[in-house]
mmCIF file of C-alpha atoms in Angstrom:
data_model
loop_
_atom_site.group_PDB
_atom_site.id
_atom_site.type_symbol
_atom_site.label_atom_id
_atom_site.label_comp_id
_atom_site.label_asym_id
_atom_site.label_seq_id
_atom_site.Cartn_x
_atom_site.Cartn_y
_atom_site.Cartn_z
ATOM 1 C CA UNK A 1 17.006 -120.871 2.760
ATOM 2 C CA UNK A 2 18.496 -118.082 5.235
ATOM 3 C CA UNK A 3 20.971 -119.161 7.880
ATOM 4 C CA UNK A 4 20.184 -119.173 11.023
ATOM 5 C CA UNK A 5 23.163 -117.887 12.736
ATOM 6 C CA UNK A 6 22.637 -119.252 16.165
ATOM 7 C CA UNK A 7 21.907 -123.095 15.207
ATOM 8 C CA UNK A 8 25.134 -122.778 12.904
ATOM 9 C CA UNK A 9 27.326 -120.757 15.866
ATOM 10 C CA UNK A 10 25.490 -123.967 18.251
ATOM 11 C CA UNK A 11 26.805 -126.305 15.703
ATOM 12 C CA UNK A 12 30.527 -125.684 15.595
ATOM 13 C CA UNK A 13 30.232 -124.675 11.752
ATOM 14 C CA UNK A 14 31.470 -122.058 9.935
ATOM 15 C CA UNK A 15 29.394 -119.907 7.371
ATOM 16 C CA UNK A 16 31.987 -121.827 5.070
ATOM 17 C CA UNK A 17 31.382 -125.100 6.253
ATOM 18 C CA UNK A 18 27.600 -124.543 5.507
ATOM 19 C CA UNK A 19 28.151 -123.305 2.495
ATOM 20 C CA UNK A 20 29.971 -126.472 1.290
ATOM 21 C CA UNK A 21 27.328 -128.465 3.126
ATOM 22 C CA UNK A 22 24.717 -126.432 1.068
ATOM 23 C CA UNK A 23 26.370 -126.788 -2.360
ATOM 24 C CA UNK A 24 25.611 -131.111 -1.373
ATOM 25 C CA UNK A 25 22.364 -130.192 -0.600
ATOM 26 C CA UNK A 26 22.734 -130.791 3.463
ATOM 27 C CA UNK A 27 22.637 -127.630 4.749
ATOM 28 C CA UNK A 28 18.901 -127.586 5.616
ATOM 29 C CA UNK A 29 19.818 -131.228 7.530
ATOM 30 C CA UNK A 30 21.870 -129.470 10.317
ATOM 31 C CA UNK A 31 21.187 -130.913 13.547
ATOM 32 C CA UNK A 32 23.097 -128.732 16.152
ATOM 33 C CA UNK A 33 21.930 -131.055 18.957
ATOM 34 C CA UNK A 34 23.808 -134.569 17.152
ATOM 35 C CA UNK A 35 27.245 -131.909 16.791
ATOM 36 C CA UNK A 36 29.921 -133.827 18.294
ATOM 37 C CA UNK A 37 31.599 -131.926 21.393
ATOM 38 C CA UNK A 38 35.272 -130.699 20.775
ATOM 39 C CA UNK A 39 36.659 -132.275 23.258
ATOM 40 C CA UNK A 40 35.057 -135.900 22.090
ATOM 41 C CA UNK A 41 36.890 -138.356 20.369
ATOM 42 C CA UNK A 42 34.597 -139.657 17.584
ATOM 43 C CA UNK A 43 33.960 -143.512 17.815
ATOM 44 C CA UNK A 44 34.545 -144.848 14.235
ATOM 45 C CA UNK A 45 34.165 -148.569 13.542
ATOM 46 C CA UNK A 46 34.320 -150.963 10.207
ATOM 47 C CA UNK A 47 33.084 -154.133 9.569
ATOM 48 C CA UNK A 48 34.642 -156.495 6.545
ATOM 49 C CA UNK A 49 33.464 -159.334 5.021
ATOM 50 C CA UNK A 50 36.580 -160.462 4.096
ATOM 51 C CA UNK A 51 39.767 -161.012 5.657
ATOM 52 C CA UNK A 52 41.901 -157.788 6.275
ATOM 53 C CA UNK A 53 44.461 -158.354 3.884
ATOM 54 C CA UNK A 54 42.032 -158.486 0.544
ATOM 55 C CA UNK A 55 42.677 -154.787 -1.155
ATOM 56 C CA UNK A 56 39.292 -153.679 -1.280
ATOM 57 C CA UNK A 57 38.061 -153.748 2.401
ATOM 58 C CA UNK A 58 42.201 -153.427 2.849
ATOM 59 C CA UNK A 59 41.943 -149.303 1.657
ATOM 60 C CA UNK A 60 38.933 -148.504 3.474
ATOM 61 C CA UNK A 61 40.960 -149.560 6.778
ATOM 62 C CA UNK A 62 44.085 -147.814 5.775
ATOM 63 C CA UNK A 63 42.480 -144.640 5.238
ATOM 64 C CA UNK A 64 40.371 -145.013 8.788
ATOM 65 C CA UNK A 65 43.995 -145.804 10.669
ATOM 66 C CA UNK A 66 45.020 -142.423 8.759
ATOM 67 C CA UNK A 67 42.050 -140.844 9.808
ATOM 68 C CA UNK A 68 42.779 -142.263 13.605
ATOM 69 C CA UNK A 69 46.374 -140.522 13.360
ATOM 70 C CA UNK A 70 45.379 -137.518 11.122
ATOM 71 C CA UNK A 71 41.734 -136.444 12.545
ATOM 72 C CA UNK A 72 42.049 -138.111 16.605
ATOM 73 C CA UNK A 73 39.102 -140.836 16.029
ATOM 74 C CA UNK A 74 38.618 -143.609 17.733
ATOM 75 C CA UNK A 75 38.605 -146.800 15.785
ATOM 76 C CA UNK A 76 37.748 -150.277 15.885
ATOM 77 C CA UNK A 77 36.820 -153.113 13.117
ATOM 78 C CA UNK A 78 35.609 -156.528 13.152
ATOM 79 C CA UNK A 79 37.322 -158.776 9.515
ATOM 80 C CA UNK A 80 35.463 -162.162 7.701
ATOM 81 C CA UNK A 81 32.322 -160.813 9.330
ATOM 82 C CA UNK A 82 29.311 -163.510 7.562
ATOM 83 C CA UNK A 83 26.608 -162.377 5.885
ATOM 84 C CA UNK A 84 24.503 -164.315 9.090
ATOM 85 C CA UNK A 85 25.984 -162.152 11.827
ATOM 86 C CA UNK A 86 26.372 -158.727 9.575
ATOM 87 C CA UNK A 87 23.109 -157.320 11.592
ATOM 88 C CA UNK A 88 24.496 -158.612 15.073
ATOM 89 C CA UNK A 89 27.940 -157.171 14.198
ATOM 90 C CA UNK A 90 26.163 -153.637 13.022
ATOM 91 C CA UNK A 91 23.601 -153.475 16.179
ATOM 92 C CA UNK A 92 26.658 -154.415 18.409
ATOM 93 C CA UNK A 93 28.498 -151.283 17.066
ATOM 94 C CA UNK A 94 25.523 -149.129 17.547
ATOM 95 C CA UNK A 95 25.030 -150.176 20.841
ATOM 96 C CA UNK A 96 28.642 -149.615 22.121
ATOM 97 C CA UNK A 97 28.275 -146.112 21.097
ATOM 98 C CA UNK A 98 29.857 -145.678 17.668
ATOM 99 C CA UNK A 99 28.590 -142.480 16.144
ATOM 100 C CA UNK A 100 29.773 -143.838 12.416
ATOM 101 C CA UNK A 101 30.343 -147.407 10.758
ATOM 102 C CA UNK A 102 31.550 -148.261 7.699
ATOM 103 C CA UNK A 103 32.232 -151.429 5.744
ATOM 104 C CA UNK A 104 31.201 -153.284 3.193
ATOM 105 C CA UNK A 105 27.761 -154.313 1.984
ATOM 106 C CA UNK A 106 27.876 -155.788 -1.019
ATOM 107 C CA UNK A 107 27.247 -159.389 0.179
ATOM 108 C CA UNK A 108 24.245 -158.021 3.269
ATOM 109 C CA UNK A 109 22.724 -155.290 1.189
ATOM 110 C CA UNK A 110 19.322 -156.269 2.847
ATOM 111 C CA UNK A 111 20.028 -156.646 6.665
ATOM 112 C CA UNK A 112 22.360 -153.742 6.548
ATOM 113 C CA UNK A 113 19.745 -151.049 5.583
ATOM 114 C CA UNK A 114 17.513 -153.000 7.571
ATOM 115 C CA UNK A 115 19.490 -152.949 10.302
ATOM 116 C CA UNK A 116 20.613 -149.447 9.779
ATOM 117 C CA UNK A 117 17.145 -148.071 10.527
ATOM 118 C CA UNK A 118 16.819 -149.466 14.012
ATOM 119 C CA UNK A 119 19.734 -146.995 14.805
ATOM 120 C CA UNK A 120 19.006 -143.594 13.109
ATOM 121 C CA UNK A 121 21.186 -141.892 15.672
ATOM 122 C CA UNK A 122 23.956 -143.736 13.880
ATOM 123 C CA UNK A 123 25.874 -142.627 10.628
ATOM 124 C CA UNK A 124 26.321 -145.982 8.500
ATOM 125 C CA UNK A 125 28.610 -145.121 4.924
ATOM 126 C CA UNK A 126 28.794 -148.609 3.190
ATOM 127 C CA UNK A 127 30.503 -149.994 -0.175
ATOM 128 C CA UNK A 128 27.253 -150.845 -1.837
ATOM 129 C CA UNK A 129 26.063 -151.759 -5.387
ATOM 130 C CA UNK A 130 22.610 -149.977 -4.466
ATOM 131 C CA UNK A 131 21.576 -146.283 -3.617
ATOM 132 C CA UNK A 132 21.570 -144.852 0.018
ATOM 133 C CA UNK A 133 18.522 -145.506 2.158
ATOM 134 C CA UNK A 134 16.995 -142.771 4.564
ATOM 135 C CA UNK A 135 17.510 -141.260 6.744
ATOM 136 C CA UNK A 136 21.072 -142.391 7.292
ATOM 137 C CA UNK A 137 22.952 -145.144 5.444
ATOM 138 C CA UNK A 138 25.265 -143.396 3.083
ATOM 139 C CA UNK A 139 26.807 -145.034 0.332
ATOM 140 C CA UNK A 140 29.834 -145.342 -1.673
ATOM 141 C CA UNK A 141 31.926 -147.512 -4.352
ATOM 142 C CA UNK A 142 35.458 -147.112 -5.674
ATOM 143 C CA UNK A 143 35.299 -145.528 -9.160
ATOM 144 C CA UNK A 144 39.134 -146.405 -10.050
ATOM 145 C CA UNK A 145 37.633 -147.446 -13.654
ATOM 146 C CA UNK A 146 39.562 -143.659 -15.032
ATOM 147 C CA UNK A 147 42.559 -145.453 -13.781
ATOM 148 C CA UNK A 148 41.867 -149.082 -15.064
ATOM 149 C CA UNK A 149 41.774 -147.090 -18.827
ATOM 150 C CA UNK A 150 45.727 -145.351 -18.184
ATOM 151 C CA UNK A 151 46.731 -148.749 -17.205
ATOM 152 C CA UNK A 152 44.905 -150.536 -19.847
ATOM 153 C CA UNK A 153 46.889 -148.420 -22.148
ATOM 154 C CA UNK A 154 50.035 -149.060 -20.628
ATOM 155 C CA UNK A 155 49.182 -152.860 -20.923
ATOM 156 C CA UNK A 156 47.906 -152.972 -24.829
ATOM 157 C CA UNK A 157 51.946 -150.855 -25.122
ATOM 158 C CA UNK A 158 53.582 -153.279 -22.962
ATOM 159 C CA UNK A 159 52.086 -157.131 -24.685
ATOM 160 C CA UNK A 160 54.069 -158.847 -27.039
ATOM 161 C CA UNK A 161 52.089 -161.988 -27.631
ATOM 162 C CA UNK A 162 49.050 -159.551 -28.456
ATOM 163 C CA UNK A 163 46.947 -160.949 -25.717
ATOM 164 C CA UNK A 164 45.780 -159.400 -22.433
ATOM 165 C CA UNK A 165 44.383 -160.866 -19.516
ATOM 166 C CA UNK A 166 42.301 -159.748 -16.311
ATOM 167 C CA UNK A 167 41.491 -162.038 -13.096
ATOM 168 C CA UNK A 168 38.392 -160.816 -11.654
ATOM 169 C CA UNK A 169 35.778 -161.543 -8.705
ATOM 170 C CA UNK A 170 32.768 -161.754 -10.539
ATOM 171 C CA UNK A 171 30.424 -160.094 -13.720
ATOM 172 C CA UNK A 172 28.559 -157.958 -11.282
ATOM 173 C CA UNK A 173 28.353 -153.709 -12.638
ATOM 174 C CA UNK A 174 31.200 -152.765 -10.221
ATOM 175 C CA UNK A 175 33.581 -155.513 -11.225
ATOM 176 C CA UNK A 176 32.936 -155.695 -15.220
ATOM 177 C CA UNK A 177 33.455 -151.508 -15.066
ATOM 178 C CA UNK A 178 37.050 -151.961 -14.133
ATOM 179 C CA UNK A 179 37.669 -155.001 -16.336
ATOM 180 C CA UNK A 180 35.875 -153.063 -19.044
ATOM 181 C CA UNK A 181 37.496 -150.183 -18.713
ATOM 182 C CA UNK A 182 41.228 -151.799 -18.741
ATOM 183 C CA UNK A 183 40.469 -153.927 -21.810
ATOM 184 C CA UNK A 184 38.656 -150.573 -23.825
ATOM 185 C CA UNK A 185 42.701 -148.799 -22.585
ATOM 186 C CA UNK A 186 44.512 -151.467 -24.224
ATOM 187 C CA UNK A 187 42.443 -152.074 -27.535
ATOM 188 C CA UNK A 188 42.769 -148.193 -27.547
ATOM 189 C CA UNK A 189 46.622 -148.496 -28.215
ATOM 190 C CA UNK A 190 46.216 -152.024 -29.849
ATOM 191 C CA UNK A 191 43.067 -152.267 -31.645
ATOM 192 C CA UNK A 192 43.866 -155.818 -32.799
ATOM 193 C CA UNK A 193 44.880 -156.923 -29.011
ATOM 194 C CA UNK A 194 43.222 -160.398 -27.772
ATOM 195 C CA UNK A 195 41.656 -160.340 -24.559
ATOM 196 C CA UNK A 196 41.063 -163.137 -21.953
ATOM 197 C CA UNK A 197 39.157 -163.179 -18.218
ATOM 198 C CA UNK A 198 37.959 -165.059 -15.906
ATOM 199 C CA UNK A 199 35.636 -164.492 -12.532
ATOM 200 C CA UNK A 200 36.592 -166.753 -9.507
ATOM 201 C CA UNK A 201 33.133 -166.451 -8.378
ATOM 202 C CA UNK A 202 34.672 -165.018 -4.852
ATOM 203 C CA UNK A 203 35.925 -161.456 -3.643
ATOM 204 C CA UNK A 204 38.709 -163.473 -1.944
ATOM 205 C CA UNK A 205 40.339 -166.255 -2.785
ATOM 206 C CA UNK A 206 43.953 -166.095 -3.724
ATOM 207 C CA UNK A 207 44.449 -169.640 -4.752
ATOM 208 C CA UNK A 208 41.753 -169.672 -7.297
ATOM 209 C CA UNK A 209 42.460 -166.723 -8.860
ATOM 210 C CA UNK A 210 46.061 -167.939 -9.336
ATOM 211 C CA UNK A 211 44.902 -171.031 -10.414
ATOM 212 C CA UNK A 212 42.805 -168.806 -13.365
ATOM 213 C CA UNK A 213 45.925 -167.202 -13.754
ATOM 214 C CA UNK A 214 47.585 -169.518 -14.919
ATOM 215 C CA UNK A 215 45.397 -170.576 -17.394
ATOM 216 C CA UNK A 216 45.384 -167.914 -19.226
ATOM 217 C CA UNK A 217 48.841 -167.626 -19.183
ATOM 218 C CA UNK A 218 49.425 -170.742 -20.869
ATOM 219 C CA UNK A 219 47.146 -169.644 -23.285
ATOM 220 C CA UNK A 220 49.176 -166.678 -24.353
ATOM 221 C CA UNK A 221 48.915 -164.188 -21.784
ATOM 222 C CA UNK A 222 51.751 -161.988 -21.353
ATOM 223 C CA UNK A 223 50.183 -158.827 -18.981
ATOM 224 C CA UNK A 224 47.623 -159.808 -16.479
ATOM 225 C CA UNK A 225 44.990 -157.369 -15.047
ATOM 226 C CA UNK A 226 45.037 -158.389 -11.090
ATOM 227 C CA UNK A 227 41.705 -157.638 -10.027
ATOM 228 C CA UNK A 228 41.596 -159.885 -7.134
ATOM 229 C CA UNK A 229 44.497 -161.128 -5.084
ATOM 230 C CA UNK A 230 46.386 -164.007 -5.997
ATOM 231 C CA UNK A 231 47.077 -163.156 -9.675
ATOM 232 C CA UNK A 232 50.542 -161.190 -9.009
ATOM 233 C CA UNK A 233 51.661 -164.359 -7.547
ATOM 234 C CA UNK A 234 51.405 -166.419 -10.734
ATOM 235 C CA UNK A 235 52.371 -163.832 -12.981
ATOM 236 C CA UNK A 236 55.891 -163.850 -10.474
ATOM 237 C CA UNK A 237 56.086 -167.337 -11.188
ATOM 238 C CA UNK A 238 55.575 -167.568 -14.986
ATOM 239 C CA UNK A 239 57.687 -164.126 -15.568
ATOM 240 C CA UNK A 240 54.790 -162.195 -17.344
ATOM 241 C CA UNK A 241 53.885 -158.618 -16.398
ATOM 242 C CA UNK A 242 51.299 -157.330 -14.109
ATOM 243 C CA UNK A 243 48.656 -154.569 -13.492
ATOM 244 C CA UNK A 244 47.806 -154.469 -9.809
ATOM 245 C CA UNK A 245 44.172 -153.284 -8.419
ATOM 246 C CA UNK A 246 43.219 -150.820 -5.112
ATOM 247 C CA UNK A 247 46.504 -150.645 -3.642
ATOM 248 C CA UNK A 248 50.442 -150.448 -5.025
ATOM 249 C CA UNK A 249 51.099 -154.107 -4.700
ATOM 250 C CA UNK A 250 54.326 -153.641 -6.471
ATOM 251 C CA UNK A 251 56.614 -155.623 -3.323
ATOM 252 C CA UNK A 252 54.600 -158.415 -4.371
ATOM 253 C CA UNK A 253 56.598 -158.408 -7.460
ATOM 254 C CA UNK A 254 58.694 -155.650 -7.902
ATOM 255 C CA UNK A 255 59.883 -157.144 -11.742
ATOM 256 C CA UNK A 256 56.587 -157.840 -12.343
ATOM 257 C CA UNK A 257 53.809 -155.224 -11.400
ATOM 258 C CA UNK A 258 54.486 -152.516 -13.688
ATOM 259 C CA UNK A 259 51.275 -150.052 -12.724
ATOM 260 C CA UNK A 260 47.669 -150.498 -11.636
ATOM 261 C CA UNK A 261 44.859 -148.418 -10.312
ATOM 262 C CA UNK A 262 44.875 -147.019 -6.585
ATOM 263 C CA UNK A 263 41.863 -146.253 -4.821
ATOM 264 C CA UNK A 264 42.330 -143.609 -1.694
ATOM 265 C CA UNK A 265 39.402 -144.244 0.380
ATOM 266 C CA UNK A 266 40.849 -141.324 2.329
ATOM 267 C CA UNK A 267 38.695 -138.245 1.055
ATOM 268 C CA UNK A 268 35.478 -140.273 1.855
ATOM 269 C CA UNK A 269 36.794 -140.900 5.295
ATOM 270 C CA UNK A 270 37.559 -137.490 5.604
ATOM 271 C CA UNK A 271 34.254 -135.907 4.468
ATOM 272 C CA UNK A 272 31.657 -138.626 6.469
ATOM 273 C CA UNK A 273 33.959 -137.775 9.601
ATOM 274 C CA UNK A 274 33.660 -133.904 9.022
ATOM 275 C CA UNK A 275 29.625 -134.562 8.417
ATOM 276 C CA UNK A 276 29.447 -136.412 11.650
ATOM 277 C CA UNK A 277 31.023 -134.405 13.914
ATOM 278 C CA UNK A 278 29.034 -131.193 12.455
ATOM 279 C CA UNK A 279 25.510 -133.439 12.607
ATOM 280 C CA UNK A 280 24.933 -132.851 9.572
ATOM 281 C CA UNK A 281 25.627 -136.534 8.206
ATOM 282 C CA UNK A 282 22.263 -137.701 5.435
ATOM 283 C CA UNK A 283 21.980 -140.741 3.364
ATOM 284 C CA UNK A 284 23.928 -139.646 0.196
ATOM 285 C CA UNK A 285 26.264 -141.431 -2.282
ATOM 286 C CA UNK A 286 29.809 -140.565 -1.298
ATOM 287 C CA UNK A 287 30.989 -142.117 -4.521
ATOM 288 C CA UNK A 288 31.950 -139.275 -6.044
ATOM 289 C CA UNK A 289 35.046 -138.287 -3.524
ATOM 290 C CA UNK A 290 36.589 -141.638 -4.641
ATOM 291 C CA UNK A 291 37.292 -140.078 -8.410
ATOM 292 C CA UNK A 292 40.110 -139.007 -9.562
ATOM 293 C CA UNK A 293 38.985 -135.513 -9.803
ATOM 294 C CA UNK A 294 38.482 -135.716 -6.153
ATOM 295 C CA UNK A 295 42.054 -137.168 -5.072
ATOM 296 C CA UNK A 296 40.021 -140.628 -4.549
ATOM 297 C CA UNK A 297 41.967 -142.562 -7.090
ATOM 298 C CA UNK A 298 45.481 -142.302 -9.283
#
């Protein structure tokens, strides 16, 4: 399709930009009207369903307070949001003006697309287990499984009882792909190497997964997979090694964590804030820009 040069000069964009846009398959979606002014401070807001502190909801709110500093948006979140007020908590955003929210959907998949098409003047880019709905709830996931293998090989290396273990929510796709993927490092290096895990049934609860921590300590354990919070603790405690998950959670244990997988929710940030403020923001999966080839993950 030719470019119109006035809607793109009306627009804000650069031939560049549209190009980029084009090679996603947006370009045809630009909507000079919805371009956000220059001198307009994007409103940006989040909604968790667990407390601030677990890692995964934790990196998508780091990267939006370095997209506050870095980029000039405003931002706000709501934390522990229930699956029962999700909807409220998403049409209250809308309402108060918020050209994009993000968050996590895994537990409200239905009332958030739902609820997402009562506002189609709002950009909504949520962790999801399902595919992006139209016209304008964007998806995404972190795909840290690349670096779940490096430090699966690092942990098959580092055991000396021969036995791995891995602390996980539950045996949903996006969970078992990390677990999987860390277990598949270490037989790589150890192809004799036992393996033990255990799902808490919960996305956050740090008590439990200690508790299953233990466990398999006692049971011969000697490097533990953290894939929810709470593990690091009881591998402190019983003087094993650790693999962290999302973050570098090595002050929770500085003798103890020895690597794990980092997801940089930063370069998602980045591109649905760019989208928005062009207008040119479509229901797509973002996933990709949380690989490593995209700087989403180390």
């Amino acid at each position: 399709m030719k470019d119109d040069p006035s809607k793109i000069e009306r627009a804000g964009l650069s031939r560049r930009t549209v190009l980029e846009l084009g090679a996603l398959g947006l370009a045809a979606a630009v909507l000079p009207n919805a371009a956000l002014a220059k001198d307009k401070k994007l409103k940006v807001a989040a909604i968790f369903a667990t407390p601030i502190e677990e890692p995964w909801d934790n990196q998508i709110h780091v990267a939006l307070q370095k997209a506050e500093k870095e980029l000039g948006i405003e931002y706000k979140w709501s934390e522990k949001v229930q699956t029962a007020d999700f909807s409220r908590v998403m049409r209250e955003y809308a309402q108060g003006g918020y050209q994009l929210v993000l968050g996590d959907a895994f537990a409200a998949e239905r009332e958030s697309r739902r609820t997402a098409k009562q506002f189609p003047k709002t950009a909504w880019l949520f962790g999801s287990g399902a595919g992006p709905a139209e016209p304008n709830f964007g998806v995404f996931d972190n795909w840290i499984h690349e670096p779940a293998y490096l430090s699966g090989l690092i942990a098959g290396k580092m055991s000396k009882s021969g036995t791995v273990g891995a602390v996980a929510a539950m045996g949903i796709p996006e969970v078992n792909r990390l677990v999987n993927a860390f277990f598949a490092g270490a037989k790589e290096v150890n192809p004799n190497i036992k393996k033990k895990v255990a799902f808490i049934g919960s996305f956050f609860d740090p008590p439990k997964a200690k508790e299953a921590a233990v466990a398999q300590i006692d049971a011969g354990v000697d490097v533990i997979y953290a894939e929810r919070f709470g593990v690091i603790e009881a591998a402190v405690e019983k003087k094993i090694l650790a693999i962290s998950n999302m973050s570098d959670q090595s002050s929770l244990g500085p003798d103890t964590v020895i690597t794990g997988p980092v997801w940089d929710m930063y370069p998602t940030v980045e591109q649905a804030i760019k989208l928005v403020k062009a207008g040119v923001f479509t229901a797509q999966d973002y996933g990709d820009f949380s690989r490593m080839a995209k700087g989403g993950s180390f």
